[in-house]
Amino acid sequence: MKDLISMADLSNEDIHELLDSAQDLKEKRARGKINEFLKNKSLAMIFEKPSTRTRVSFEVAMSELGGHGLYLNYKDIQLGRGEPISDTAEVLSRYVHGIAGRVNSHDTISEIAKYSTIPVINALSDLEHPCQILADLLTIQEYRNRIKNLKFTWVGDGNNVCNSVILGCAIVGMNIAIACPEGYEPNNDIVKQAKKIGGNVSITHDPAEAADNADILYTDVWISMGDEEEREKRLNDLGDYQINSRLVDLAKHDAIVMHCLPAHRGEEITEDVLNGPHSVIFDQAENRLHAQKALILKLMGQK
Ligand code: CP
Ligand code: NVA
């Protein structure tokens, strides 16, 4: 495994190995134990879109492992002025030991990976957000002691995070129910791919049906980065697809509520649920750091 472009790049074994490693790194960090596994290694982090969690967690992960993370705003490097992706990838491969990229188009990150001789990580594209799902699975494992045979319910827009959730659930054997309005279904090829590897994926337009007996209730923003022009239409179409206390009551009594953040209170999730007893949202955000440390160690630790 050279890159993480899609969640489907990971096998069930890879995911379990990464979660064990992340848990170990998390415990070591809590005890103040630092291992400079990535001493003298650098990660170039190309961002074409804004980020808080991804940017900070990658940068801190690199520094805590003894290496260095370079934040490169897409507009400030020659890529933003039209230098070919292939040239950028070849040149960066001579300087650094890994590239993380947050891009508008999934093709961009695939092309960076194609022309790089070093590991490339998708730090979010319009199609997928695999790093997020690694942290999500770590969080579920912590709260449920397993990730297999649970019911994962997605409520809202079938977006990039949803696509990676579908693949992640299919790979580890978790059942996934998606409730979204018509026209907001997840990527059809990804759903097909998930079913092909044995995933139990159901899609409904009824949030109550999807939430019934759920172990996990998950949502994300109705307006993703790049969707801003459709704001009014999206608010209107997605209005009934909110995680609120009525929906939480339909899930298992000890269900956990998750959100990748940033959240829009009063839109996809209500304030009381976000801050309520079922919410594990801030543990989930913290786990981005531990999961990505495990990931960069796996990809960049050998070279
Ligand atoms: N969840 C997530 O990727 O957050 P950022 O956009 O802040 O990186
Ligand atoms: N679906 C959101 C996720 C943000 C982390 C977006 O793409 O903007």
Coordinates of C-alpha atoms and ligand atoms in Angstrom, one line a residue:
M1 CA 0.0 0.0 0.0
K2 CA 1.6 3.2 -1.2
D3 CA -1.2 5.8 -0.9
L4 CA -4.6 6.4 0.8
I5 CA -6.8 8.0 -1.9
S6 CA -10.0 6.0 -1.3
M7 CA -11.2 4.2 1.8
A8 CA -11.2 1.2 -0.5
D9 CA -7.4 1.3 -0.6
L10 CA -7.5 -0.3 2.9
S11 CA -8.3 -3.9 3.7
N12 CA -10.1 -5.0 6.9
E13 CA -6.7 -6.1 8.2
D14 CA -5.1 -2.7 7.4
I15 CA -7.9 -0.9 9.2
H16 CA -7.6 -3.1 12.3
E17 CA -3.8 -2.6 12.3
L18 CA -4.2 1.1 12.0
L19 CA -6.7 1.3 14.8
D20 CA -4.5 -0.8 17.1
S21 CA -1.5 1.5 16.3
A22 CA -3.6 4.6 16.8
Q23 CA -4.8 3.4 20.2
D24 CA -1.3 2.6 21.2
L25 CA 0.0 6.1 20.1
K26 CA -2.9 7.7 21.9
E27 CA -2.0 6.0 25.2
K28 CA 1.6 6.8 24.7
R29 CA 0.8 10.5 24.2
A30 CA -1.3 10.5 27.3
R31 CA 1.7 9.2 29.2
G32 CA 3.9 11.9 27.7
K33 CA 5.9 9.3 25.7
I34 CA 7.3 10.7 22.5
N35 CA 8.8 8.4 19.8
E36 CA 10.6 10.2 17.0
F37 CA 9.7 7.6 14.4
L38 CA 9.6 10.2 11.6
K39 CA 12.7 12.1 12.5
N40 CA 14.0 14.1 9.5
K41 CA 10.9 13.2 7.5
S42 CA 8.6 15.8 6.0
L43 CA 5.0 15.8 4.8
A44 CA 3.9 18.4 2.2
M45 CA 0.3 19.3 2.9
I46 CA -1.4 20.9 -0.1
F47 CA -4.7 22.7 0.7
E48 CA -7.1 23.9 -2.0
K49 CA -9.9 24.3 0.6
P50 CA -10.1 25.5 4.2
S51 CA -9.4 23.2 7.1
T52 CA -9.1 23.2 10.9
R53 CA -8.9 19.6 12.1
T54 CA -7.1 18.0 9.1
R55 CA -4.5 20.7 8.8
V56 CA -3.7 20.9 12.5
S57 CA -3.9 17.2 13.2
F58 CA -1.5 16.3 10.4
E59 CA 0.9 19.1 11.4
V60 CA 0.9 18.2 15.1
A61 CA 1.1 14.5 14.2
M62 CA 4.3 15.1 12.1
S63 CA 5.9 17.3 14.8
E64 CA 5.1 14.8 17.6
L65 CA 6.7 12.0 15.6
G66 CA 9.8 14.1 15.2
G67 CA 9.2 15.2 11.6
H68 CA 7.8 18.3 9.9
G69 CA 4.6 19.2 8.2
L70 CA 4.7 21.9 5.5
Y71 CA 1.4 23.7 5.0
L72 CA 1.1 24.7 1.3
N73 CA -1.8 26.7 0.2
Y74 CA -2.7 25.7 -3.3
K75 CA -2.8 29.3 -4.4
D76 CA 0.6 30.1 -3.0
I77 CA 2.5 27.4 -4.9
Q78 CA 3.0 27.2 -8.7
L79 CA 0.2 24.5 -8.9
G80 CA -2.2 27.4 -8.4
R81 CA -0.7 29.2 -11.4
G82 CA -1.1 26.1 -13.7
E83 CA 2.2 24.2 -13.2
P84 CA 1.3 20.6 -14.1
I85 CA 0.3 18.3 -11.3
S86 CA 2.8 15.7 -12.7
D87 CA 5.7 18.2 -12.4
T88 CA 4.6 19.2 -8.9
A89 CA 4.4 15.6 -7.8
E90 CA 7.8 14.7 -9.2
V91 CA 9.5 17.7 -7.6
L92 CA 7.9 17.2 -4.2
S93 CA 8.9 13.5 -4.3
R94 CA 12.6 14.7 -4.4
Y95 CA 12.1 16.9 -1.2
V96 CA 9.6 15.3 1.1
H97 CA 8.6 11.8 2.2
G98 CA 4.8 12.1 1.8
I99 CA 2.1 14.4 0.4
A100 CA -1.4 15.1 1.9
G101 CA -3.8 16.9 -0.3
R102 CA -7.2 18.5 0.2
V103 CA -8.5 19.1 -3.3
N104 CA -11.7 20.2 -5.1
S105 CA -11.6 17.4 -7.6
H106 CA -10.8 13.8 -6.7
D107 CA -8.9 13.5 -10.0
T108 CA -6.4 16.0 -8.7
I109 CA -5.4 13.8 -5.7
S110 CA -5.4 10.6 -7.9
E111 CA -3.1 12.4 -10.4
I112 CA -0.7 13.6 -7.6
A113 CA -0.5 9.9 -6.4
K114 CA 0.1 8.7 -10.0
Y115 CA 3.2 10.9 -10.5
S116 CA 4.6 10.8 -7.0
T117 CA 7.1 8.2 -5.9
I118 CA 6.2 8.9 -2.2
P119 CA 3.0 8.1 -0.3
V120 CA 0.0 10.4 -1.0
I121 CA -2.9 10.8 1.3
N122 CA -6.4 12.2 0.4
A123 CA -7.1 14.8 3.0
L124 CA -10.6 15.3 1.5
S125 CA -11.8 15.5 -2.0
D126 CA -15.2 16.1 -3.5
L127 CA -15.6 12.3 -3.6
E128 CA -14.1 11.0 -0.4
H129 CA -12.6 11.8 3.1
P130 CA -10.9 8.5 4.2
C131 CA -8.8 10.1 7.0
Q132 CA -12.0 11.1 8.7
I133 CA -13.4 7.6 8.6
L134 CA -10.3 6.1 10.2
A135 CA -10.8 8.5 13.2
D136 CA -14.5 7.6 13.2
L137 CA -13.9 3.9 13.3
L138 CA -11.4 4.4 16.2
T139 CA -14.0 6.3 18.1
I140 CA -16.7 3.6 17.5
Q141 CA -14.2 1.0 18.6
E142 CA -13.6 3.0 21.8
Y143 CA -17.3 3.3 22.6
R144 CA -18.5 -0.1 21.5
N145 CA -15.4 -2.3 21.8
R146 CA -16.0 -3.5 18.3
I147 CA -16.7 -2.2 14.8
K148 CA -18.3 -5.2 13.2
N149 CA -22.1 -6.0 13.1
L150 CA -23.2 -2.6 14.3
K151 CA -25.9 -0.4 12.7
F152 CA -24.4 2.8 11.4
T153 CA -27.0 5.4 10.3
W154 CA -26.2 8.3 8.1
V155 CA -28.7 11.2 8.1
G156 CA -28.5 14.0 5.5
D157 CA -26.5 14.7 2.4
G158 CA -24.9 11.7 0.7
N159 CA -21.6 13.5 0.4
N160 CA -17.8 12.8 0.4
V161 CA -17.8 11.8 4.0
C162 CA -20.8 9.6 3.5
N163 CA -19.1 7.9 0.5
S164 CA -16.0 7.0 2.6
V165 CA -18.3 5.9 5.5
I166 CA -20.1 3.5 3.1
L167 CA -16.8 1.9 2.0
G168 CA -15.3 1.8 5.5
C169 CA -18.4 0.1 6.9
A170 CA -18.5 -2.4 4.1
I171 CA -14.8 -3.3 4.6
V172 CA -15.1 -3.8 8.4
G173 CA -18.5 -5.5 8.3
M174 CA -20.7 -2.8 9.7
N175 CA -24.3 -2.3 8.4
I176 CA -25.1 1.1 7.0
A177 CA -28.4 2.8 6.6
I178 CA -28.5 6.1 4.8
A179 CA -31.4 8.5 5.0
C180 CA -31.2 11.3 2.4
P181 CA -33.6 13.2 0.2
E182 CA -34.1 12.3 -3.4
G183 CA -31.2 13.7 -5.4
Y184 CA -28.8 13.6 -2.5
E185 CA -27.9 9.9 -2.6
P186 CA -24.3 8.9 -2.2
N187 CA -22.1 8.2 -5.2
N188 CA -23.6 5.3 -7.1
D189 CA -20.3 3.7 -8.1
I190 CA -19.2 3.7 -4.5
V191 CA -22.4 2.1 -3.3
K192 CA -22.0 -0.6 -6.0
Q193 CA -18.3 -1.1 -4.9
A194 CA -19.4 -1.4 -1.3
K195 CA -22.0 -4.0 -2.1
K196 CA -19.6 -5.9 -4.2
I197 CA -17.3 -6.4 -1.2
G198 CA -20.2 -7.6 0.8
G199 CA -21.4 -4.4 2.4
N200 CA -24.9 -4.2 3.8
V201 CA -26.0 -0.8 2.5
S202 CA -29.6 0.5 2.5
I203 CA -30.8 3.9 1.3
T204 CA -34.1 5.4 2.3
H205 CA -35.8 8.8 2.2
D206 CA -37.2 8.2 5.7
P207 CA -34.9 9.3 8.5
A208 CA -37.0 7.5 11.2
E209 CA -36.7 4.2 9.3
A210 CA -32.9 4.6 9.1
A211 CA -32.5 5.7 12.8
D212 CA -34.5 2.7 14.1
N213 CA -32.3 0.7 16.5
A214 CA -29.1 2.5 15.3
D215 CA -25.9 2.1 17.2
I216 CA -24.4 5.2 15.6
L217 CA -26.2 8.3 14.3
Y218 CA -24.0 10.4 12.0
T219 CA -24.4 13.5 10.1
D220 CA -22.4 16.2 8.2
V221 CA -23.1 19.6 6.9
W222 CA -25.9 20.1 4.3
I223 CA -23.7 22.6 2.4
S224 CA -20.2 21.2 1.8
M225 CA -17.3 23.3 0.6
G226 CA -18.0 24.0 -3.0
D227 CA -21.8 23.8 -2.6
E228 CA -22.3 27.3 -1.4
E229 CA -24.2 28.5 -4.5
E230 CA -26.9 25.9 -3.8
R231 CA -27.4 27.1 -0.2
E232 CA -31.1 28.0 -0.3
K233 CA -32.1 24.9 -2.3
R234 CA -30.1 22.6 0.0
L235 CA -31.5 24.1 3.2
N236 CA -35.0 23.6 1.8
D237 CA -34.4 20.0 0.5
L238 CA -32.5 18.7 3.5
G239 CA -34.7 20.4 6.2
D240 CA -36.2 17.1 7.4
Y241 CA -32.9 15.3 7.6
Q242 CA -31.7 16.6 10.9
I243 CA -30.3 14.8 14.0
N244 CA -32.5 16.0 16.8
S245 CA -33.7 14.5 20.1
R246 CA -36.8 12.9 18.4
L247 CA -34.5 11.0 16.0
V248 CA -32.1 10.1 18.8
D249 CA -35.0 8.5 20.7
L250 CA -35.5 6.1 17.8
A251 CA -32.0 4.8 18.0
K252 CA -30.6 2.3 20.7
H253 CA -30.8 3.8 24.2
D254 CA -26.9 4.0 24.3
A255 CA -26.5 5.1 20.6
I256 CA -23.6 7.4 19.9
V257 CA -24.0 10.6 17.9
M258 CA -21.2 11.6 15.6
H259 CA -20.3 14.5 13.3
C260 CA -17.1 15.1 11.4
L261 CA -17.3 18.9 12.1
P262 CA -17.5 21.7 11.4
A263 CA -21.2 21.7 12.5
H264 CA -24.0 24.0 11.7
R265 CA -26.2 24.0 14.8
G266 CA -29.9 24.1 13.9
E267 CA -29.3 22.8 10.5
E268 CA -28.0 19.1 10.3
I269 CA -27.9 18.8 14.1
T270 CA -29.5 20.5 17.0
E271 CA -27.5 22.2 19.8
D272 CA -29.0 20.0 22.5
V273 CA -27.9 16.8 20.7
L274 CA -24.5 18.1 19.8
N275 CA -23.8 18.8 23.4
G276 CA -25.9 16.1 24.8
P277 CA -25.1 12.7 26.5
H278 CA -25.0 10.7 23.3
S279 CA -22.5 13.0 21.5
V280 CA -19.0 11.7 21.1
I281 CA -18.2 14.5 18.6
F282 CA -15.2 16.0 20.3
D283 CA -13.5 12.7 21.1
Q284 CA -14.1 11.9 17.4
A285 CA -12.3 15.2 16.5
E286 CA -9.4 14.4 18.8
N287 CA -9.0 10.9 17.2
R288 CA -8.1 12.5 13.9
L289 CA -4.7 13.1 15.4
H290 CA -4.2 9.6 16.7
A291 CA -5.6 7.9 13.6
Q292 CA -3.5 10.0 11.2
K293 CA -0.3 9.4 13.3
A294 CA -0.9 5.7 12.8
L295 CA -1.5 6.3 9.1
I296 CA 1.6 8.4 8.4
L297 CA 3.7 5.9 10.4
K298 CA 2.4 3.1 8.2
L299 CA 2.9 4.9 5.0
M300 CA 6.1 6.9 5.7
G301 CA 7.7 5.0 8.5
Q302 CA 9.6 2.5 6.4
K303 CA 11.4 4.8 4.0
Ligands
CP1 N1 -13.6 17.1 9.7 C1 -12.7 17.8 9.0 O1 -12.0 17.3 8.0 O2 -12.5 19.1 9.4 P1 -11.6 20.2 8.7 O3 -12.4 20.7 7.5 O4 -11.6 21.3 9.8 O5 -10.3 19.7 8.4
NVA2 N1 -18.6 17.4 3.6 C1 -17.8 18.4 4.2 C2 -16.8 17.9 5.1 C3 -16.0 18.8 5.8 C4 -14.9 18.2 6.7 C5 -17.2 19.2 3.1 O1 -16.7 18.6 2.1 O2 -17.1 20.5 3.1

